[in-house]
Coordinates of C-alpha atoms and ligand atoms in Angstrom, one line a residue:
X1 CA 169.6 -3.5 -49.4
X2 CA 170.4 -7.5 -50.1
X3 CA 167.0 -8.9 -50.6
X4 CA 167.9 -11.7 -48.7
X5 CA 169.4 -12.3 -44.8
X6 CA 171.3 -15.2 -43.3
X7 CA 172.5 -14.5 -39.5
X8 CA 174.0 -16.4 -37.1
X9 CA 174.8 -16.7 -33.2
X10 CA 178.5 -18.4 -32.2
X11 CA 177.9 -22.1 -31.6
X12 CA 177.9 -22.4 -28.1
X13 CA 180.5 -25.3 -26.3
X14 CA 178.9 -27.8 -24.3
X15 CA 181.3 -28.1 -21.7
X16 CA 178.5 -26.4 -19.1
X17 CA 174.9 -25.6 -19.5
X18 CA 174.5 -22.7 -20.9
X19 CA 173.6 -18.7 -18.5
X20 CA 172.0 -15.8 -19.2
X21 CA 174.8 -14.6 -20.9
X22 CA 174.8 -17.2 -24.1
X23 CA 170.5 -16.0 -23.4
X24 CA 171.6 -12.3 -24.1
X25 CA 173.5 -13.2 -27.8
X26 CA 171.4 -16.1 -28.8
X27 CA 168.0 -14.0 -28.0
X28 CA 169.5 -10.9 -29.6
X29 CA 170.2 -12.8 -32.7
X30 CA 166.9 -14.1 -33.0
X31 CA 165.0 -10.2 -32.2
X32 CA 166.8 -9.4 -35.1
X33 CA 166.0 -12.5 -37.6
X34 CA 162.2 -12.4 -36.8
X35 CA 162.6 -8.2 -37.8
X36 CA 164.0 -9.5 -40.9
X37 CA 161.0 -12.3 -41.4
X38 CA 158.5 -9.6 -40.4
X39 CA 159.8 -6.8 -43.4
X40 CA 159.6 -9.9 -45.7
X41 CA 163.2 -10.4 -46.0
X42 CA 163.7 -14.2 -46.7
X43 CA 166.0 -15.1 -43.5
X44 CA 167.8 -18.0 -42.0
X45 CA 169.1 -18.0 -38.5
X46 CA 171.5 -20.5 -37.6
X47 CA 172.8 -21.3 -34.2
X48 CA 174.4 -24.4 -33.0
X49 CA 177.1 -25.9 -30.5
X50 CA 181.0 -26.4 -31.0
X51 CA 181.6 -29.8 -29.1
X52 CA 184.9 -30.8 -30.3
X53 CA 188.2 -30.1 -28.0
X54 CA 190.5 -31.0 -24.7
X55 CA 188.4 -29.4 -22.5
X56 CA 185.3 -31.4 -23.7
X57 CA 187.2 -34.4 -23.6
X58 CA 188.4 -33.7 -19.9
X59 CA 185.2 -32.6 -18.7
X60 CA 184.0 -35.7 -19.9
X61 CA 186.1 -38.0 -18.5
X62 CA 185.9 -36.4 -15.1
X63 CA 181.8 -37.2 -15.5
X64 CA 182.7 -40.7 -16.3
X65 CA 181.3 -40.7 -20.0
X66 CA 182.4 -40.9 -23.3
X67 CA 183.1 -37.7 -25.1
X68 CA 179.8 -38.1 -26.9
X69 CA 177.8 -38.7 -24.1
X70 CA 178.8 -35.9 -22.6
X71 CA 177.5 -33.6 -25.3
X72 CA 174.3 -35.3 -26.0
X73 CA 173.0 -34.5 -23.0
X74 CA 174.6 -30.6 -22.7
X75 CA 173.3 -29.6 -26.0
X76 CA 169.3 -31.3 -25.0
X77 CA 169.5 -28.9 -22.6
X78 CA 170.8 -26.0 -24.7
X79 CA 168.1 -27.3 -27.0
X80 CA 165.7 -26.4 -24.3
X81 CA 166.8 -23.2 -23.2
X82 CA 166.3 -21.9 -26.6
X83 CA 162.9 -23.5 -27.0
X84 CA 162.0 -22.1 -23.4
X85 CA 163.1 -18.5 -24.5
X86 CA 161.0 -18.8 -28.1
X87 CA 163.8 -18.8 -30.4
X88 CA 163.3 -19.1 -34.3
X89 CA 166.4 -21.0 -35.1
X90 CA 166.3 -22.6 -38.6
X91 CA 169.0 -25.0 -37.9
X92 CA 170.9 -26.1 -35.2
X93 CA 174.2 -27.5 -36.1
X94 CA 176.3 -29.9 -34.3
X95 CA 180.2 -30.0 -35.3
X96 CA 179.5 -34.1 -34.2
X97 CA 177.1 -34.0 -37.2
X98 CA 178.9 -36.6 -39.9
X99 CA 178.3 -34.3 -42.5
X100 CA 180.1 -31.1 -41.1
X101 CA 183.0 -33.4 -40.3
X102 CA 183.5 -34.3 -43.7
X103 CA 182.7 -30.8 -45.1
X104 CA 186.0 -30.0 -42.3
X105 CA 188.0 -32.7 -43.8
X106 CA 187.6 -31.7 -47.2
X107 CA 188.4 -28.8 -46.4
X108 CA 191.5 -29.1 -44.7
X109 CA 192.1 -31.2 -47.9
X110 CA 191.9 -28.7 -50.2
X111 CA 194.2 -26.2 -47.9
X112 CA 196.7 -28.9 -48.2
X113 CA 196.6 -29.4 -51.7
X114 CA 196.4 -25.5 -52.2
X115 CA 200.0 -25.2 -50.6
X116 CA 197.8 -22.7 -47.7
X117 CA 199.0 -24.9 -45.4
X118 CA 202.1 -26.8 -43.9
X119 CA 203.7 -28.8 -41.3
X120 CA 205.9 -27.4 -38.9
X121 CA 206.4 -27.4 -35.1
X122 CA 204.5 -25.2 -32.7
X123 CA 205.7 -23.8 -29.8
X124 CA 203.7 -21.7 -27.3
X125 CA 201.5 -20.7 -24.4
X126 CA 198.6 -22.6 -24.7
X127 CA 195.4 -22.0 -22.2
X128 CA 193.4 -25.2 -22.3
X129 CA 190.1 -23.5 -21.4
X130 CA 190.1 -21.4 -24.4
X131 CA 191.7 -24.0 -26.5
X132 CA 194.4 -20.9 -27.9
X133 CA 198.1 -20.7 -28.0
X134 CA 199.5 -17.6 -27.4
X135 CA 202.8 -15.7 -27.6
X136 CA 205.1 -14.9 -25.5
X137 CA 204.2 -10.6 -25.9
X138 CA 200.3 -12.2 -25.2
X139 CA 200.9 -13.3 -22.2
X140 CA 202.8 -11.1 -20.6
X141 CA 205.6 -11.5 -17.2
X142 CA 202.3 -13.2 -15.6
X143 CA 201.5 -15.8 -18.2
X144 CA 198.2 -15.6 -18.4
X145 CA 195.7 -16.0 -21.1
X146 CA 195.1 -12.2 -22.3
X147 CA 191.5 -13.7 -23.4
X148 CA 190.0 -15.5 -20.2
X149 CA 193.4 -14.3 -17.5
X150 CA 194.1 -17.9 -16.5
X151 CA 197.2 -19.0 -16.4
X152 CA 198.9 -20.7 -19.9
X153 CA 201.2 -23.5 -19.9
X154 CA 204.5 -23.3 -22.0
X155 CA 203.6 -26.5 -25.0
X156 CA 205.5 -27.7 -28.0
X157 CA 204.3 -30.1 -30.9
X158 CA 204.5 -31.2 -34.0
X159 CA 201.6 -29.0 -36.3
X160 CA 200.3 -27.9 -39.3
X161 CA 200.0 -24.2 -39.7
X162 CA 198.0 -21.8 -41.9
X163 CA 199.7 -19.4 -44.1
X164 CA 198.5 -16.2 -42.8
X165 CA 200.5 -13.8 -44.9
X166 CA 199.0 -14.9 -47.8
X167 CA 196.1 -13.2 -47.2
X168 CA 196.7 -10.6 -44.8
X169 CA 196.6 -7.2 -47.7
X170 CA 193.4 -8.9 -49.1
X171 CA 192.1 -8.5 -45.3
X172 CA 193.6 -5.6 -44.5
X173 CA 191.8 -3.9 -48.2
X174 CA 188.7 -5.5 -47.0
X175 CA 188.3 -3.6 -43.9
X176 CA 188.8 -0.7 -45.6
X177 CA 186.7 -1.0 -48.2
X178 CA 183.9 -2.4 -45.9
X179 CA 183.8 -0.4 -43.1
X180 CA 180.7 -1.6 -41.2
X181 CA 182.6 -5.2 -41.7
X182 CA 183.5 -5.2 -38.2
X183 CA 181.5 -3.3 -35.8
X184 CA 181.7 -1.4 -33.7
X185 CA 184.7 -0.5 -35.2
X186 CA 187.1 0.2 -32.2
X187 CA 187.0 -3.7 -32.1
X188 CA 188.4 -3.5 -35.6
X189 CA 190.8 -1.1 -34.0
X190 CA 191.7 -4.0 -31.1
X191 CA 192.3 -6.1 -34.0
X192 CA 195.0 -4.3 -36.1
X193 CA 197.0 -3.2 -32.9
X194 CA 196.9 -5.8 -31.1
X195 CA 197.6 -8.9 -33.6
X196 CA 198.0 -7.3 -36.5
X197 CA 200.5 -4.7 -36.4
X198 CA 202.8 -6.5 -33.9
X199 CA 203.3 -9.1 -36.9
X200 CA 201.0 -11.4 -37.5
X201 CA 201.7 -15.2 -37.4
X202 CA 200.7 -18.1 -38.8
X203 CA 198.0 -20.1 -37.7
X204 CA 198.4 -23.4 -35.5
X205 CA 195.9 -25.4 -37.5
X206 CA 196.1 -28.6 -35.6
X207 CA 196.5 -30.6 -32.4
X208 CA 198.0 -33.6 -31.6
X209 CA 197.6 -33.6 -27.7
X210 CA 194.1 -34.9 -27.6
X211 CA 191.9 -37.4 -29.5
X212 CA 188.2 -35.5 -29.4
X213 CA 188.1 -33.5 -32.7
X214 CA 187.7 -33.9 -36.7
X215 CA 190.6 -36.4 -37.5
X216 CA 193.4 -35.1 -40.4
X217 CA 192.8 -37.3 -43.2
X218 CA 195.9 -37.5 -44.3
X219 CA 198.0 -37.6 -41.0
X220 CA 195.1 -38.7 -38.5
X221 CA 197.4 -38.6 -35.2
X222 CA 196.4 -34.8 -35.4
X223 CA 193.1 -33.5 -35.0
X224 CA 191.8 -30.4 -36.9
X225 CA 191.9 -26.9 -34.5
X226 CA 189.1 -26.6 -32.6
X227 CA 188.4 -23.0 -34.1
X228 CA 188.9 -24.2 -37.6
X229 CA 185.9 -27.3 -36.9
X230 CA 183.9 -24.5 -35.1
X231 CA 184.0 -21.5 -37.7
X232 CA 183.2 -23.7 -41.0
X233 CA 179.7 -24.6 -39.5
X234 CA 178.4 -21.4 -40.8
X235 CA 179.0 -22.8 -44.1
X236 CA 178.6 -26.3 -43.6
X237 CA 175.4 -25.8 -41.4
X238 CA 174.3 -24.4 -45.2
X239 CA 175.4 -27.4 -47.2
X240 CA 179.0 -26.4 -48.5
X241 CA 180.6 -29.7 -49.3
X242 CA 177.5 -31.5 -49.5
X243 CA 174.7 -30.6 -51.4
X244 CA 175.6 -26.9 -52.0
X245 CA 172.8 -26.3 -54.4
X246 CA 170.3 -25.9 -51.8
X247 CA 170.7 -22.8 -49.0
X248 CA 174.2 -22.6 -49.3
X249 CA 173.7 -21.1 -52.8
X250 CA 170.9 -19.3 -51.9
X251 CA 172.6 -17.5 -48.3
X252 CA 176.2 -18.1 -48.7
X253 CA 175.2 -15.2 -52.1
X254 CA 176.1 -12.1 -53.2
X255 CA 172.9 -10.8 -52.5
X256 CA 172.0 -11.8 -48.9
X257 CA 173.3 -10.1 -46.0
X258 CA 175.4 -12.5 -43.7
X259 CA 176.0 -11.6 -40.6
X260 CA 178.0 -12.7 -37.5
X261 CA 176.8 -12.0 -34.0
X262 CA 180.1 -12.6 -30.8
X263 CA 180.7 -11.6 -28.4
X264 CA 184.0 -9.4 -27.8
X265 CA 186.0 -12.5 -26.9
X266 CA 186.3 -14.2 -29.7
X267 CA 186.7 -11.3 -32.3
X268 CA 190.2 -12.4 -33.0
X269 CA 189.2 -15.4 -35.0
X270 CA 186.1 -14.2 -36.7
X271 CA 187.6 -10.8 -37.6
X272 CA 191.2 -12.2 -39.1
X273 CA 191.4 -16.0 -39.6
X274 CA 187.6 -16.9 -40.8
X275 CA 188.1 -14.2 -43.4
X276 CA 190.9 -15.7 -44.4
X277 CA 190.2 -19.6 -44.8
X278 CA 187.0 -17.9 -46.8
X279 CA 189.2 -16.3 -49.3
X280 CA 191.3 -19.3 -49.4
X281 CA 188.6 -21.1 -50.4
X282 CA 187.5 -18.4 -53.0
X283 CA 183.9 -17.6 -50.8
X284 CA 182.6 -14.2 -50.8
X285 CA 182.6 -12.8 -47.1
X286 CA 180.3 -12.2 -44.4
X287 CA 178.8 -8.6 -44.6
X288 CA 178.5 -7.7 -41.2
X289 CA 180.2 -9.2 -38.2
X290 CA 178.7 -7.9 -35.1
X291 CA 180.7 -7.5 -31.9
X292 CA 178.2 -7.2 -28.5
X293 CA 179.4 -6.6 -25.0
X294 CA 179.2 -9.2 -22.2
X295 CA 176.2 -9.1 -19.7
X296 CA 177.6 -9.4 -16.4
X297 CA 176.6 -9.4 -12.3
X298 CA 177.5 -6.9 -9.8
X299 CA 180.5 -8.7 -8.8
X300 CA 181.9 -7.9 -12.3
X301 CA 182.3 -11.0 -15.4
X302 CA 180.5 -14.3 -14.7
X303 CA 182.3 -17.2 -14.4
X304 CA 181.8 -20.8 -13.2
X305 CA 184.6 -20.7 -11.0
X306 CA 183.0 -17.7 -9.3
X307 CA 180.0 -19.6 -8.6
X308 CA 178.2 -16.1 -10.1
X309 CA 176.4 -17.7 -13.4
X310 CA 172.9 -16.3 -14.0
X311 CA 170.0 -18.9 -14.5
X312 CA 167.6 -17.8 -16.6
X313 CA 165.2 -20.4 -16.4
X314 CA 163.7 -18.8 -12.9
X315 CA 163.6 -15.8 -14.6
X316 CA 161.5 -16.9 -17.8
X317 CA 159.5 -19.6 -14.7
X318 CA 158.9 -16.4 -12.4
X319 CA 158.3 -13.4 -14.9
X320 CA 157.4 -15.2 -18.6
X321 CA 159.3 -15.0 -21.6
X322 CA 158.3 -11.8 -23.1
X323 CA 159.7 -10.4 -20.0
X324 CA 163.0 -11.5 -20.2
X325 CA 163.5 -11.3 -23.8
X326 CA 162.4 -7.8 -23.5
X327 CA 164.7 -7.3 -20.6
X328 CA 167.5 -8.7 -22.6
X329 CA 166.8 -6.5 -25.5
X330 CA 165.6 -3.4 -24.3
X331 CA 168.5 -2.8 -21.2
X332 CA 171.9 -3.0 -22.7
X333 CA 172.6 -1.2 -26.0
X334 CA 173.9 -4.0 -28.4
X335 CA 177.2 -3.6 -28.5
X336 CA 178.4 -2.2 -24.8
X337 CA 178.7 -4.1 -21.8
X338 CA 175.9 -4.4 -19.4
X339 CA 174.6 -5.5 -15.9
X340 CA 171.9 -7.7 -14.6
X341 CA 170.3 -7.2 -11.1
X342 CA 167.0 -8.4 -10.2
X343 CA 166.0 -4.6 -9.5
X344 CA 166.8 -3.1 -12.9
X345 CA 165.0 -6.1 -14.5
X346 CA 161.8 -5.1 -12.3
X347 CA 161.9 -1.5 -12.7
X348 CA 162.7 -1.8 -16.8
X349 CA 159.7 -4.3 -17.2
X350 CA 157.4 -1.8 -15.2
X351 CA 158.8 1.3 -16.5
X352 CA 158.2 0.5 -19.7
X353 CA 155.5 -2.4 -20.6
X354 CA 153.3 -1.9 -17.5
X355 CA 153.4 1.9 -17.0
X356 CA 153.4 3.0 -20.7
X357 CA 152.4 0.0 -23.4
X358 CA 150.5 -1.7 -20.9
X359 CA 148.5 1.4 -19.5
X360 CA 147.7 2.9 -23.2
X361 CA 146.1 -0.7 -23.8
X362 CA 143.9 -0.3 -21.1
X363 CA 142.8 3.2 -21.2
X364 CA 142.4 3.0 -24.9
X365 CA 140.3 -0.2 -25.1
X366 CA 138.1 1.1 -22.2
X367 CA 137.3 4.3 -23.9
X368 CA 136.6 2.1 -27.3
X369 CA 134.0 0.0 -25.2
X370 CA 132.6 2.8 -23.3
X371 CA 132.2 5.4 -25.7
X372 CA 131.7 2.9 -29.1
X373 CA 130.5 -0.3 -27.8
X374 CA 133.8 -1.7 -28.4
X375 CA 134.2 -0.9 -32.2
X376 CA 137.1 1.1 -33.0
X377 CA 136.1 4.4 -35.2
X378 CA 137.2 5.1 -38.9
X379 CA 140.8 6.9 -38.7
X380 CA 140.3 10.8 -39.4
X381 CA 143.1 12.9 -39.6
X382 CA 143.8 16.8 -38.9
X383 CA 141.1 17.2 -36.1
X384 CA 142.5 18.0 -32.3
X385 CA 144.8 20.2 -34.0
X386 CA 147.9 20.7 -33.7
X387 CA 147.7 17.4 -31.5
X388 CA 147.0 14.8 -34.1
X389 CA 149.8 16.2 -36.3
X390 CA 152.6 15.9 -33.8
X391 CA 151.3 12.1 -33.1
X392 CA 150.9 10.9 -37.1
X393 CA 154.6 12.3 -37.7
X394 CA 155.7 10.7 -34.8
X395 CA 154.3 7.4 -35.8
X396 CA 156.1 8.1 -39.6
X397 CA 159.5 8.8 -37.9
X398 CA 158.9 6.0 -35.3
X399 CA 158.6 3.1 -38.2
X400 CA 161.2 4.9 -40.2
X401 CA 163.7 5.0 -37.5
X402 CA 163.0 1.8 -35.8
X403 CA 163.6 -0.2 -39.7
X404 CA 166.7 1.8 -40.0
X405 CA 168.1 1.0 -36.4
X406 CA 167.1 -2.8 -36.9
X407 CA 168.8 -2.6 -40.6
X408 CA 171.8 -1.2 -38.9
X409 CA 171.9 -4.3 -35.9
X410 CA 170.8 -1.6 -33.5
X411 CA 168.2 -3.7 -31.5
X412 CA 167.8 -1.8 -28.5
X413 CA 167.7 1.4 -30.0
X414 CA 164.9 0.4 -32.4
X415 CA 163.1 -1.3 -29.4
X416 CA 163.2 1.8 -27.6
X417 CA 162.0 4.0 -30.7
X418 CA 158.5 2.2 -29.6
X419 CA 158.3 3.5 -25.9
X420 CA 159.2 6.9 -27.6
X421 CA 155.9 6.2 -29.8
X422 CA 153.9 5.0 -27.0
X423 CA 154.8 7.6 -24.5
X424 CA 154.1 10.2 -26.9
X425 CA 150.7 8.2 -27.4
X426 CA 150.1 8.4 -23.4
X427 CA 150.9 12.7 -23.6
X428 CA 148.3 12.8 -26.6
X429 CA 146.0 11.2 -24.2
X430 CA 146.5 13.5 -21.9
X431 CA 146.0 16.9 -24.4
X432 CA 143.1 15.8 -26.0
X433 CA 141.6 14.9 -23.0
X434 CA 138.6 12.5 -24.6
X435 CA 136.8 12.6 -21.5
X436 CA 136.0 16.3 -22.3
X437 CA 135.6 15.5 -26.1
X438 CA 132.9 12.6 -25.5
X439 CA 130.4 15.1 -23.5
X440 CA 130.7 17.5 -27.4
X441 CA 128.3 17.0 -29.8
X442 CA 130.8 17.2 -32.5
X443 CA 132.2 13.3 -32.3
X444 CA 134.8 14.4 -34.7
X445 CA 137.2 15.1 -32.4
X446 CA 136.7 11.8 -30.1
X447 CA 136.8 9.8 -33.3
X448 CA 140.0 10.9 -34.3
X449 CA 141.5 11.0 -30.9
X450 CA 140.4 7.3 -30.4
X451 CA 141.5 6.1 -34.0
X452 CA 145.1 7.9 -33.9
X453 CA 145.3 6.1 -30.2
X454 CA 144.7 3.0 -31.4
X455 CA 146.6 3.3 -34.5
X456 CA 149.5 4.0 -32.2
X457 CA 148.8 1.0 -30.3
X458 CA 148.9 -1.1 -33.6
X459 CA 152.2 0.1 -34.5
X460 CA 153.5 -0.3 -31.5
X461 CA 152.2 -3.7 -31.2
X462 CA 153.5 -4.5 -34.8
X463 CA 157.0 -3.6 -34.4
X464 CA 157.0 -5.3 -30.4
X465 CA 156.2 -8.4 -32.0
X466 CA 160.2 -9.6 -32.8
X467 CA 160.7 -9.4 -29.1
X468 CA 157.8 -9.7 -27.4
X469 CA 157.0 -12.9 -29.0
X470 CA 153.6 -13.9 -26.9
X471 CA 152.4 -10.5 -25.5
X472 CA 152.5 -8.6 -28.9
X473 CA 150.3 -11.1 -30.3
X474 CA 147.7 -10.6 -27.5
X475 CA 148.2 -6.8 -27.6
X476 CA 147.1 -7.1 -31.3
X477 CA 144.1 -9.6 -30.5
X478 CA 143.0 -7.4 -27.9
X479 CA 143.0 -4.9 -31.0
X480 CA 140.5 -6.8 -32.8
X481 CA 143.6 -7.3 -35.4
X482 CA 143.3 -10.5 -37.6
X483 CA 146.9 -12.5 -38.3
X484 CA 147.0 -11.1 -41.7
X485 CA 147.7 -7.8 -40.8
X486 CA 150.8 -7.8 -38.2
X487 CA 153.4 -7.4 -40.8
X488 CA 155.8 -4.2 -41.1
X489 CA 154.2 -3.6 -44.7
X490 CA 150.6 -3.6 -43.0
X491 CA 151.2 -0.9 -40.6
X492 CA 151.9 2.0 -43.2
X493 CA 148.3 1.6 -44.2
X494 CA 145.9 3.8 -42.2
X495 CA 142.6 1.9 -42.6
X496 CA 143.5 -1.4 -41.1
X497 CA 141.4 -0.7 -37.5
X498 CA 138.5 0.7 -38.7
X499 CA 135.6 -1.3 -38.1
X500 CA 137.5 -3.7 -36.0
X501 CA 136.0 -5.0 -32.6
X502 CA 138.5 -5.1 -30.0
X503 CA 138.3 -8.0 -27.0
X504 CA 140.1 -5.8 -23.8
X505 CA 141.7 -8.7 -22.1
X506 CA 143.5 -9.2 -18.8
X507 CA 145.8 -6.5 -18.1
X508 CA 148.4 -7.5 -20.3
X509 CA 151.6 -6.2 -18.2
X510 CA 150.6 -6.1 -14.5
X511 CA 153.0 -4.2 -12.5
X512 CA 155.9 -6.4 -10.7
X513 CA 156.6 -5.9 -7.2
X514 CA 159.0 -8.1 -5.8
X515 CA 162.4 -8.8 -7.1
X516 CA 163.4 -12.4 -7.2
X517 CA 167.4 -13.4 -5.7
X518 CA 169.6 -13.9 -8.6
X519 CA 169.2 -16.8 -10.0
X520 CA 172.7 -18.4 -9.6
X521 CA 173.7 -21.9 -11.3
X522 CA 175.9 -23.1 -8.4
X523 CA 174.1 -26.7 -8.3
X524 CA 177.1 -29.0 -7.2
X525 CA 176.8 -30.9 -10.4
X526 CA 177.3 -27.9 -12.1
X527 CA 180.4 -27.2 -9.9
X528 CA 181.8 -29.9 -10.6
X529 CA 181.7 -29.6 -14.4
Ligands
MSP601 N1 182.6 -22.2 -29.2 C1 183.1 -20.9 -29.2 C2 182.5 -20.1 -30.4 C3 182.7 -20.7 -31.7 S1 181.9 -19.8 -33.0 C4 182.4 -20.4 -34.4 C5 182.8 -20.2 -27.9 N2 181.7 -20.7 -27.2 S2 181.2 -20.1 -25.8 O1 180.2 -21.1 -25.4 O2 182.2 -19.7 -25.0 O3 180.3 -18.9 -26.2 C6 180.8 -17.7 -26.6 C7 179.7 -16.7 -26.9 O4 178.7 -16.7 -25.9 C8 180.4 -15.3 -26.7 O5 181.0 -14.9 -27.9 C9 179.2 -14.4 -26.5 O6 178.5 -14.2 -27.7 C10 178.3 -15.3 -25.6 N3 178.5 -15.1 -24.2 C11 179.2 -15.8 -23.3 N4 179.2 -15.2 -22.1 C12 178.5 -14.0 -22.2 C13 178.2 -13.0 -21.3 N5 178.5 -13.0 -20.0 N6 177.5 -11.9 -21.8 C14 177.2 -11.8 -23.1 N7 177.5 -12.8 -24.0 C15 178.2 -13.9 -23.5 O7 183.4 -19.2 -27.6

């Protein structure tokens, strides 16, 4: 393992605020990240927005403000949304930031002078919303984008390109020789037959239709590709092209992990053309790029001209963060598609934080008060046979599993490893029966059922804590657990509780009742965006 981690979400465009589906990547991304912080890993997360392109410069105009403007005040309020959801960002980037713009320039400069790029005439389907030109195969007898399904318009200018075949076998021998590269891999799949296989082309590296964007240097009636600007941020957001001694050396390394999370919709230019402008500037390349599904409503994909955007806001305002970033972890597997309804969210959050963390909180820390004055007993092991020995492996294979599933971007999978813990904690209860055990003389057996409870309850809080970034904390301050002892090293060592008093708190998941309407965003300002 790479002793070092550098992940990043996409950087968002600011041409509307931002839903619960930008929430789902963006608080994904950052589950994983604080893992990574909590096992020691040194880590940067990046996230960022990518505020360059027509449809910025439309959208702005129709608002009656300058380009500029107009972003300001859509990235405060994605600024916000990630403050209001917890997230650990490092750095947020800006492709407006001066130095990113010059890092793009120099870029395109060197590209130039490499001969990896020339100027030609381009002409295609273009769809304006997803700033992409497509071919004639792409679109189809319906001429629509096959990315978003609007319809494309039939343009033709003068443009440079990117030399595509001159890297496509060095691509083609990376995916082979790095199989997790793109994952899950039928996305790598999509990649090779759809583009890649039909004859790859080159790469329309530059726009002349529109003023809003990185200027050429050298010709500056065209403006750099929007997708060009947006994917060098995860290199410029690290220095390259500045001051490259500082984290880009240390996370654009050999020996840190660096990892892309998308979503399926923009796999094309991650998975084939960010490879490439990375080998054509002689950079090693990204480790992992992850591809997660889209999170959508009961009337299918959201979409602002459905009016069916999610809010999250009066989600986070009605049930509290921990709620909702547990929601968005926990419910759809990382990776597939999912859907939100205000009853799933409900029944999730009781199901599994009030009925089964949230109950073995409470039973255990009365049982510690009533039957030890609130001081939790010294951990003993082997007693309740052959109870105590199902629960202590199932603690081992619980921390073993739930590092390899986070290791391996598997986010809800290792989140879920915990209710298997906890659950299994809840049976033990149950078996044991310490009701029965307390009347004994013998405490030997209550001491050991209470110290292998709340040893579960420690791990368990522990390994919560990269989602549930409030309520984990509490869980383990209700444990009597000082701040020095909640990382993933701690938890392997079996003496940490004892002695401790614990402080039972307010009931730290109370059950939910009602659902709440889904929270559209169909605000006529937002319409009219
Ligand atoms: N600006 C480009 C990305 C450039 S990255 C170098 C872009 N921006 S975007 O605002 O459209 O956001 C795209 C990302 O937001 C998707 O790749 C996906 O990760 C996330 N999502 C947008 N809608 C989503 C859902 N409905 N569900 C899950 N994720 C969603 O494309």
């Amino acid at each position: 393992m790479k002793n070092k981690f550098y992940i990043t979400t996409p950087i968002y465009y600011p041409s509307a605020k931002l839903h619960i589906g930008h929430a789902y990547c963006t608080t994904l991304t950052d589950t994983i990240a604080r893992y990574n912080r909590l096992r020691g890993r040194e880590t940067f997360f990046l996230t960022g927005s990518d505020e360059h392109g027509m449809k910025i410069e439309k959208n702005a105009a129709a608002a009656g403000k300058t380009p500029q403007q107009f972003v300001d005040e859509i990235v405060a309020s994605f600024k916000e949304l990630w403050t209001a959801l917890d997230i650990t960002n490092d750095k947020f980037i800006r492709t407006t930031d001066k130095e990113h713009v010059i890092t793009v320039q120099k870029i395109f400069t060197r590209f130039l002078e490499q001969g990896d790029i020339y100027l030609g005439h381009y002409e295609g389907w273009y769809c304006t919303p997803c700033e992409s030109f497509w071919t004639d195969i792409q679109v189809g007898p319906e001429h629509v984008c096959p990315d978003c399904g609007r319809p494309v318009q039939k343009a033709q200018e003068e443009a440079y390109f990117f030399k595509t075949s001159k890297y496509l076998d060095r691509l083609l021998k990376y995916y082979d020789e790095n199989l997790k590269f793109i994952t899950p891999e039928s996305r790598k799949n999509e990649m090779i037959n759809t583009f890649i296989k039909p004859g790859l082309e080159d790469l329309c590296i530059s726009r002349t239709s529109f003023k809003w964007g990185v200027p050429v240097k050298e010709n500056p009636k065209h403006v750099i590709y929007v997708w060009l600007d947006a994917l060098v941020n995860y290199i410029s957001a690290l220095g390259y092209g500045q001051d490259e001694d500082g984290n880009f050396k240390k996370f654009w390394a050999e020996d840190t992990e660096k990892v892309h999370i998308l979503g399926a919709d923009i796999t094309r230019f991650h998975a084939i053309y960010w490879p490439m402008f990375l080998m054509a500037l002689d950079l090693p390349l990204p480790d992992r790029e992850f591809i997660h599904g889209l999170l959508m409503t009961k009337d299918g994909k959201m979409s602002k001209s459905k009016g069916n955007t999610i809010n999250p806001y009066p989600l986070i305002e009605k049930y509290g963060v921990d709620a909702v970033r547990y929601y968005l972890v926990r419910e759809v597997s990382f990776g597939s598609d999912g859907q939100f309804t205000p009853e799933q969210f409900v029944e999730r959050i009781n199901m599994d934080l009030a009925n089964n963390v949230g109950n073995l909180l409470n039973r255990t820390l009365s049982m510690i008060n009533k039957y030890y004055n609130g001081v939790i007993p010294t951990y003993t092991k082997g007693i309740n046979n052959p109870f105590d020995g199902e629960l202590e492996a199932q603690m081992e294979e619980i921390i073993k599993d739930y590092d390899s599933l986070f290791l391996d971007l598997h986010p809800t999978e290792a989140i879920a490893s915990v209710m298997k813990l906890t659950s299994r904690a809840n049976k033990y209860i149950d078996e044991t029966t310490p009701w029965a055990l307390a009347k004994q003389e013998d405490k030997a057996p209550l001491d050991a059922c209470i110290s292998h409870l709340a040893r579960s309850l420690y791990i368990a809080g522990v390994l919560l804590q990269p989602v549930l970034t409030r309520k984990a904390g509490n869980l383990l301050d209700q444990l009597g657990v000082s701040g020095d002892k909640r990382t993933f090293k701690d938890i392997t060592d079996e003496n940490v509780l004892n002695g401790l008093s614990v402080h039972k708190g307010d009931q730290l998941f109370p059950r939910l009742d009602e659902t709440i309407e889904v929270p559209y965003i169909v605000s006529k300002m937002e319409k009219k965006d």
